[in-house]
mmCIF file with all atom_site columns, C-alpha atoms in Angstrom:
data_model
loop_
_atom_site.group_PDB
_atom_site.id
_atom_site.type_symbol
_atom_site.label_atom_id
_atom_site.label_alt_id
_atom_site.label_comp_id
_atom_site.label_asym_id
_atom_site.label_entity_id
_atom_site.label_seq_id
_atom_site.pdbx_PDB_ins_code
_atom_site.Cartn_x
_atom_site.Cartn_y
_atom_site.Cartn_z
_atom_site.occupancy
_atom_site.B_iso_or_equiv
_atom_site.pdbx_formal_charge
_atom_site.auth_seq_id
_atom_site.auth_comp_id
_atom_site.auth_asym_id
_atom_site.auth_atom_id
_atom_site.pdbx_PDB_model_num
ATOM 1   C CA . MET I 1 1   ? 41.008  13.440  -7.285  1.00 77.00 ? 1   MET I CA 1
ATOM 2   C CA . ASN I 1 2   ? 39.242  13.959  -4.694  1.00 88.00 ? 2   ASN I CA 1
ATOM 3   C CA . ILE I 1 3   ? 35.748  13.342  -5.586  1.00 88.00 ? 3   ILE I CA 1
ATOM 4   C CA . MET I 1 4   ? 37.376  10.084  -6.477  1.00 90.00 ? 4   MET I CA 1
ATOM 5   C CA . MET I 1 5   ? 39.185  10.044  -2.952  1.00 91.00 ? 5   MET I CA 1
ATOM 6   C CA . MET I 1 6   ? 36.192  11.024  -1.458  1.00 92.00 ? 6   MET I CA 1
ATOM 7   C CA . SER I 1 7   ? 33.537  8.095   -3.420  1.00 92.00 ? 7   SER I CA 1
ATOM 8   C CA . MET I 1 8   ? 36.560  4.708   -2.939  1.00 93.00 ? 8   MET I CA 1
ATOM 9   C CA . ILE I 1 9   ? 36.372  6.433   1.559   1.00 93.00 ? 9   ILE I CA 1
ATOM 10  C CA . ILE I 1 10  ? 32.298  6.306   1.380   1.00 93.00 ? 10  ILE I CA 1
ATOM 11  C CA . LEU I 1 11  ? 32.172  2.786   -1.375  1.00 94.00 ? 11  LEU I CA 1
ATOM 12  C CA . LEU I 1 12  ? 34.643  0.303   1.471   1.00 95.00 ? 12  LEU I CA 1
ATOM 13  C CA . VAL I 1 13  ? 32.720  2.268   4.292   1.00 95.00 ? 13  VAL I CA 1
ATOM 14  C CA . SER I 1 14  ? 29.817  0.996   2.467   1.00 95.00 ? 14  SER I CA 1
ATOM 15  C CA . ILE I 1 15  ? 31.272  -2.217  2.437   1.00 94.00 ? 15  ILE I CA 1
ATOM 16  C CA . ILE I 1 16  ? 32.619  -2.819  5.566   1.00 94.00 ? 16  ILE I CA 1
ATOM 17  C CA . THR I 1 17  ? 29.110  -2.262  6.665   1.00 93.00 ? 17  THR I CA 1
ATOM 18  C CA . MET I 1 18  ? 27.659  -4.727  4.789   1.00 91.00 ? 18  MET I CA 1
ATOM 19  C CA . LEU I 1 19  ? 29.584  -7.586  5.863   1.00 91.00 ? 19  LEU I CA 1
ATOM 20  C CA . LEU I 1 20  ? 30.141  -6.577  9.440   1.00 89.00 ? 20  LEU I CA 1
ATOM 21  C CA . ALA I 1 21  ? 26.011  -6.290  9.723   1.00 85.00 ? 21  ALA I CA 1
ATOM 22  C CA . SER I 1 22  ? 26.231  -10.149 7.593   1.00 81.00 ? 22  SER I CA 1
ATOM 23  C CA . LEU I 1 23  ? 27.881  -11.123 10.249  1.00 81.00 ? 23  LEU I CA 1
ATOM 24  C CA . LEU I 1 24  ? 27.373  -9.792  12.727  1.00 81.00 ? 24  LEU I CA 1
ATOM 25  C CA . SER I 1 25  ? 22.586  -11.051 11.697  1.00 76.00 ? 25  SER I CA 1
ATOM 26  C CA . LYS I 1 26  ? 23.775  -14.520 11.313  1.00 67.00 ? 26  LYS I CA 1
ATOM 27  C CA . LYS I 1 27  ? 20.814  -17.069 13.282  1.00 63.00 ? 27  LYS I CA 1
ATOM 28  C CA . SER I 1 28  ? 21.087  -19.818 14.077  1.00 58.00 ? 28  SER I CA 1
ATOM 29  C CA . PHE I 1 29  ? 19.042  -22.885 13.299  1.00 57.00 ? 29  PHE I CA 1
ATOM 30  C CA . GLN I 1 30  ? 20.160  -26.212 15.177  1.00 60.00 ? 30  GLN I CA 1
ATOM 31  C CA . ASP I 1 31  ? 17.245  -26.161 17.345  1.00 58.00 ? 31  ASP I CA 1
ATOM 32  C CA . ARG I 1 32  ? 13.585  -26.955 14.893  1.00 60.00 ? 32  ARG I CA 1
ATOM 33  C CA . GLU I 1 33  ? 10.971  -25.838 18.001  1.00 60.00 ? 33  GLU I CA 1
ATOM 34  C CA . LYS I 1 34  ? 12.606  -21.783 17.723  1.00 62.00 ? 34  LYS I CA 1
ATOM 35  C CA . ASN I 1 35  ? 12.447  -22.805 13.682  1.00 61.00 ? 35  ASN I CA 1
ATOM 36  C CA . SER I 1 36  ? 8.193   -24.442 12.896  1.00 62.00 ? 36  SER I CA 1
ATOM 37  C CA . PRO I 1 37  ? 5.616   -21.640 12.958  1.00 61.00 ? 37  PRO I CA 1
ATOM 38  C CA . PHE I 1 38  ? 4.143   -21.200 16.286  1.00 60.00 ? 38  PHE I CA 1
ATOM 39  C CA . GLU I 1 39  ? 0.550   -22.158 16.247  1.00 55.00 ? 39  GLU I CA 1
ATOM 40  C CA . CYS I 1 40  ? -1.040  -22.734 19.960  1.00 61.00 ? 40  CYS I CA 1
ATOM 41  C CA . GLY I 1 41  ? 1.700   -25.409 20.187  1.00 58.00 ? 41  GLY I CA 1
ATOM 42  C CA . PHE I 1 42  ? 1.149   -27.750 17.987  1.00 58.00 ? 42  PHE I CA 1
ATOM 43  C CA . ASP I 1 43  ? 2.510   -28.571 14.580  1.00 56.00 ? 43  ASP I CA 1
ATOM 44  C CA . PRO I 1 44  ? 0.124   -26.314 11.644  1.00 57.00 ? 44  PRO I CA 1
ATOM 45  C CA . LYS I 1 45  ? -2.409  -28.457 9.648   1.00 61.00 ? 45  LYS I CA 1
ATOM 46  C CA . CYS I 1 46  ? -1.850  -26.804 5.938   1.00 63.00 ? 46  CYS I CA 1
ATOM 47  C CA . SER I 1 47  ? 1.081   -24.720 5.386   1.00 63.00 ? 47  SER I CA 1
ATOM 48  C CA . ALA I 1 48  ? 1.768   -20.750 6.848   1.00 59.00 ? 48  ALA I CA 1
ATOM 49  C CA . ARG I 1 49  ? 1.514   -19.494 3.484   1.00 65.00 ? 49  ARG I CA 1
ATOM 50  C CA . SER I 1 50  ? -1.636  -20.104 2.511   1.00 65.00 ? 50  SER I CA 1
ATOM 51  C CA . PRO I 1 51  ? -3.641  -18.194 -0.359  1.00 70.00 ? 51  PRO I CA 1
ATOM 52  C CA . PHE I 1 52  ? -5.338  -15.551 -0.267  1.00 69.00 ? 52  PHE I CA 1
ATOM 53  C CA . SER I 1 53  ? -8.294  -14.395 -2.058  1.00 71.00 ? 53  SER I CA 1
ATOM 54  C CA . LEU I 1 54  ? -7.712  -11.957 -5.083  1.00 74.00 ? 54  LEU I CA 1
ATOM 55  C CA . HIS I 1 55  ? -10.901 -10.738 -4.664  1.00 76.00 ? 55  HIS I CA 1
ATOM 56  C CA . PHE I 1 56  ? -10.502 -9.243  -1.093  1.00 79.00 ? 56  PHE I CA 1
ATOM 57  C CA . PHE I 1 57  ? -7.400  -7.531  -2.766  1.00 79.00 ? 57  PHE I CA 1
ATOM 58  C CA . LEU I 1 58  ? -9.100  -5.479  -5.735  1.00 80.00 ? 58  LEU I CA 1
ATOM 59  C CA . ILE I 1 59  ? -12.412 -4.123  -2.598  1.00 80.00 ? 59  ILE I CA 1
ATOM 60  C CA . ALA I 1 60  ? -9.224  -2.920  -0.060  1.00 83.00 ? 60  ALA I CA 1
ATOM 61  C CA . ILE I 1 61  ? -6.817  -1.793  -2.536  1.00 84.00 ? 61  ILE I CA 1
ATOM 62  C CA . ILE I 1 62  ? -10.821 -0.149  -4.510  1.00 83.00 ? 62  ILE I CA 1
ATOM 63  C CA . PHE I 1 63  ? -10.928 1.261   -0.585  1.00 86.00 ? 63  PHE I CA 1
ATOM 64  C CA . LEU I 1 64  ? -7.306  2.935   -0.898  1.00 88.00 ? 64  LEU I CA 1
ATOM 65  C CA . ILE I 1 65  ? -8.867  4.671   -3.276  1.00 84.00 ? 65  ILE I CA 1
ATOM 66  C CA . PHE I 1 66  ? -11.830 5.910   -2.928  1.00 82.00 ? 66  PHE I CA 1
ATOM 67  C CA . ASP I 1 67  ? -9.962  7.036   1.031   1.00 87.00 ? 67  ASP I CA 1
ATOM 68  C CA . VAL I 1 68  ? -7.350  8.600   -0.355  1.00 87.00 ? 68  VAL I CA 1
ATOM 69  C CA . GLU I 1 69  ? -10.715 10.921  -2.997  1.00 84.00 ? 69  GLU I CA 1
ATOM 70  C CA . ILE I 1 70  ? -12.721 11.481  -0.028  1.00 85.00 ? 70  ILE I CA 1
ATOM 71  C CA . ALA I 1 71  ? -8.935  13.300  1.673   1.00 88.00 ? 71  ALA I CA 1
ATOM 72  C CA . LEU I 1 72  ? -9.289  15.424  -1.973  1.00 85.00 ? 72  LEU I CA 1
ATOM 73  C CA . LEU I 1 73  ? -12.738 16.184  -0.896  1.00 84.00 ? 73  LEU I CA 1
ATOM 74  C CA . LEU I 1 74  ? -12.616 17.894  2.518   1.00 86.00 ? 74  LEU I CA 1
ATOM 75  C CA . PRO I 1 75  ? -10.451 20.998  1.719   1.00 87.00 ? 75  PRO I CA 1
ATOM 76  C CA . ILE I 1 76  ? -12.672 21.326  -0.682  1.00 86.00 ? 76  ILE I CA 1
ATOM 77  C CA . MET I 1 77  ? -15.099 23.072  2.667   1.00 83.00 ? 77  MET I CA 1
ATOM 78  C CA . VAL I 1 78  ? -12.955 25.573  3.276   1.00 85.00 ? 78  VAL I CA 1
ATOM 79  C CA . ILE I 1 79  ? -11.858 26.646  -0.627  1.00 86.00 ? 79  ILE I CA 1
ATOM 80  C CA . MET I 1 80  ? -15.369 27.022  -0.253  1.00 82.00 ? 80  MET I CA 1
ATOM 81  C CA . LYS I 1 81  ? -14.774 30.609  1.825   1.00 83.00 ? 81  LYS I CA 1
ATOM 82  C CA . SER I 1 82  ? -12.044 32.306  0.080   1.00 88.00 ? 82  SER I CA 1
ATOM 83  C CA . SER I 1 83  ? -12.454 31.225  -3.565  1.00 86.00 ? 83  SER I CA 1
ATOM 84  C CA . ASN I 1 84  ? -15.479 32.270  -6.575  1.00 89.00 ? 84  ASN I CA 1
ATOM 85  C CA . LEU I 1 85  ? -18.953 30.937  -5.808  1.00 88.00 ? 85  LEU I CA 1
ATOM 86  C CA . SER I 1 86  ? -19.372 30.010  -9.352  1.00 90.00 ? 86  SER I CA 1
ATOM 87  C CA . ILE I 1 87  ? -15.623 28.642  -10.508 1.00 89.00 ? 87  ILE I CA 1
ATOM 88  C CA . TRP I 1 88  ? -15.842 26.691  -6.901  1.00 88.00 ? 88  TRP I CA 1
ATOM 89  C CA . PHE I 1 89  ? -19.365 24.999  -7.944  1.00 90.00 ? 89  PHE I CA 1
ATOM 90  C CA . PHE I 1 90  ? -17.609 24.658  -11.418 1.00 92.00 ? 90  PHE I CA 1
ATOM 91  C CA . CYS I 1 91  ? -14.854 22.260  -10.389 1.00 89.00 ? 91  CYS I CA 1
ATOM 92  C CA . SER I 1 92  ? -15.931 20.584  -7.236  1.00 88.00 ? 92  SER I CA 1
ATOM 93  C CA . MET I 1 93  ? -18.681 18.996  -10.250 1.00 92.00 ? 93  MET I CA 1
ATOM 94  C CA . ILE I 1 94  ? -16.103 17.506  -12.522 1.00 93.00 ? 94  ILE I CA 1
ATOM 95  C CA . PHE I 1 95  ? -14.353 16.370  -9.875  1.00 89.00 ? 95  PHE I CA 1
ATOM 96  C CA . LEU I 1 96  ? -17.449 14.989  -8.353  1.00 89.00 ? 96  LEU I CA 1
ATOM 97  C CA . PHE I 1 97  ? -18.024 13.478  -11.886 1.00 93.00 ? 97  PHE I CA 1
ATOM 98  C CA . ILE I 1 98  ? -15.045 12.165  -12.315 1.00 90.00 ? 98  ILE I CA 1
ATOM 99  C CA . LEU I 1 99  ? -15.115 10.245  -8.530  1.00 87.00 ? 99  LEU I CA 1
ATOM 100 C CA . LEU I 1 100 ? -18.418 9.299   -9.829  1.00 89.00 ? 100 LEU I CA 1
ATOM 101 C CA . ILE I 1 101 ? -17.621 8.015   -13.510 1.00 92.00 ? 101 ILE I CA 1
ATOM 102 C CA . GLY I 1 102 ? -15.248 5.703   -11.970 1.00 86.00 ? 102 GLY I CA 1
ATOM 103 C CA . LEU I 1 103 ? -16.845 4.806   -9.368  1.00 84.00 ? 103 LEU I CA 1
ATOM 104 C CA . TYR I 1 104 ? -20.029 3.898   -12.491 1.00 89.00 ? 104 TYR I CA 1
ATOM 105 C CA . HIS I 1 105 ? -16.395 1.782   -14.279 1.00 88.00 ? 105 HIS I CA 1
ATOM 106 C CA . GLU I 1 106 ? -15.129 -0.126  -11.451 1.00 83.00 ? 106 GLU I CA 1
ATOM 107 C CA . TRP I 1 107 ? -19.285 -1.825  -10.886 1.00 85.00 ? 107 TRP I CA 1
ATOM 108 C CA . ASN I 1 108 ? -19.400 -2.429  -14.789 1.00 89.00 ? 108 ASN I CA 1
ATOM 109 C CA . GLN I 1 109 ? -16.740 -4.120  -14.782 1.00 85.00 ? 109 GLN I CA 1
ATOM 110 C CA . GLY I 1 110 ? -17.707 -6.057  -11.205 1.00 80.00 ? 110 GLY I CA 1
ATOM 111 C CA . ALA I 1 111 ? -15.369 -4.938  -9.061  1.00 75.00 ? 111 ALA I CA 1
ATOM 112 C CA . LEU I 1 112 ? -17.889 -4.393  -5.829  1.00 74.00 ? 112 LEU I CA 1
ATOM 113 C CA . GLU I 1 113 ? -19.844 -7.611  -6.293  1.00 77.00 ? 113 GLU I CA 1
ATOM 114 C CA . TRP I 1 114 ? -18.428 -9.794  -3.630  1.00 71.00 ? 114 TRP I CA 1
ATOM 115 C CA . VAL I 1 115 ? -19.726 -13.113 -5.242  1.00 67.00 ? 115 VAL I CA 1
ATOM 116 C CA . GLU I 1 116 ? -19.827 -13.907 -8.508  1.00 58.00 ? 116 GLU I CA 1
#
């Protein structure tokens, strides 16, 4: 019974908070100039939602993936001092081999070529 009462109180507080937030955040749409996108004081000549290159997006994602991989490579030098050298070398080579296979796959698929 106590859990049911607490659940009802939490639900009631959540609903009241959402209603207050929606009532207080209402903005008036009376002024056309304030609601239009600003472009040096003139009306924009084209749509503000122009499409962007999907290829640029793919290059950005590949950059992020390889950036994370570099962040994973940095601790390898620190681990070298405290581990067995042959095991460290074997694990490092496997990791680098996997990265090179991924790079070759991206290159083979044509994702790294900017102009088609």
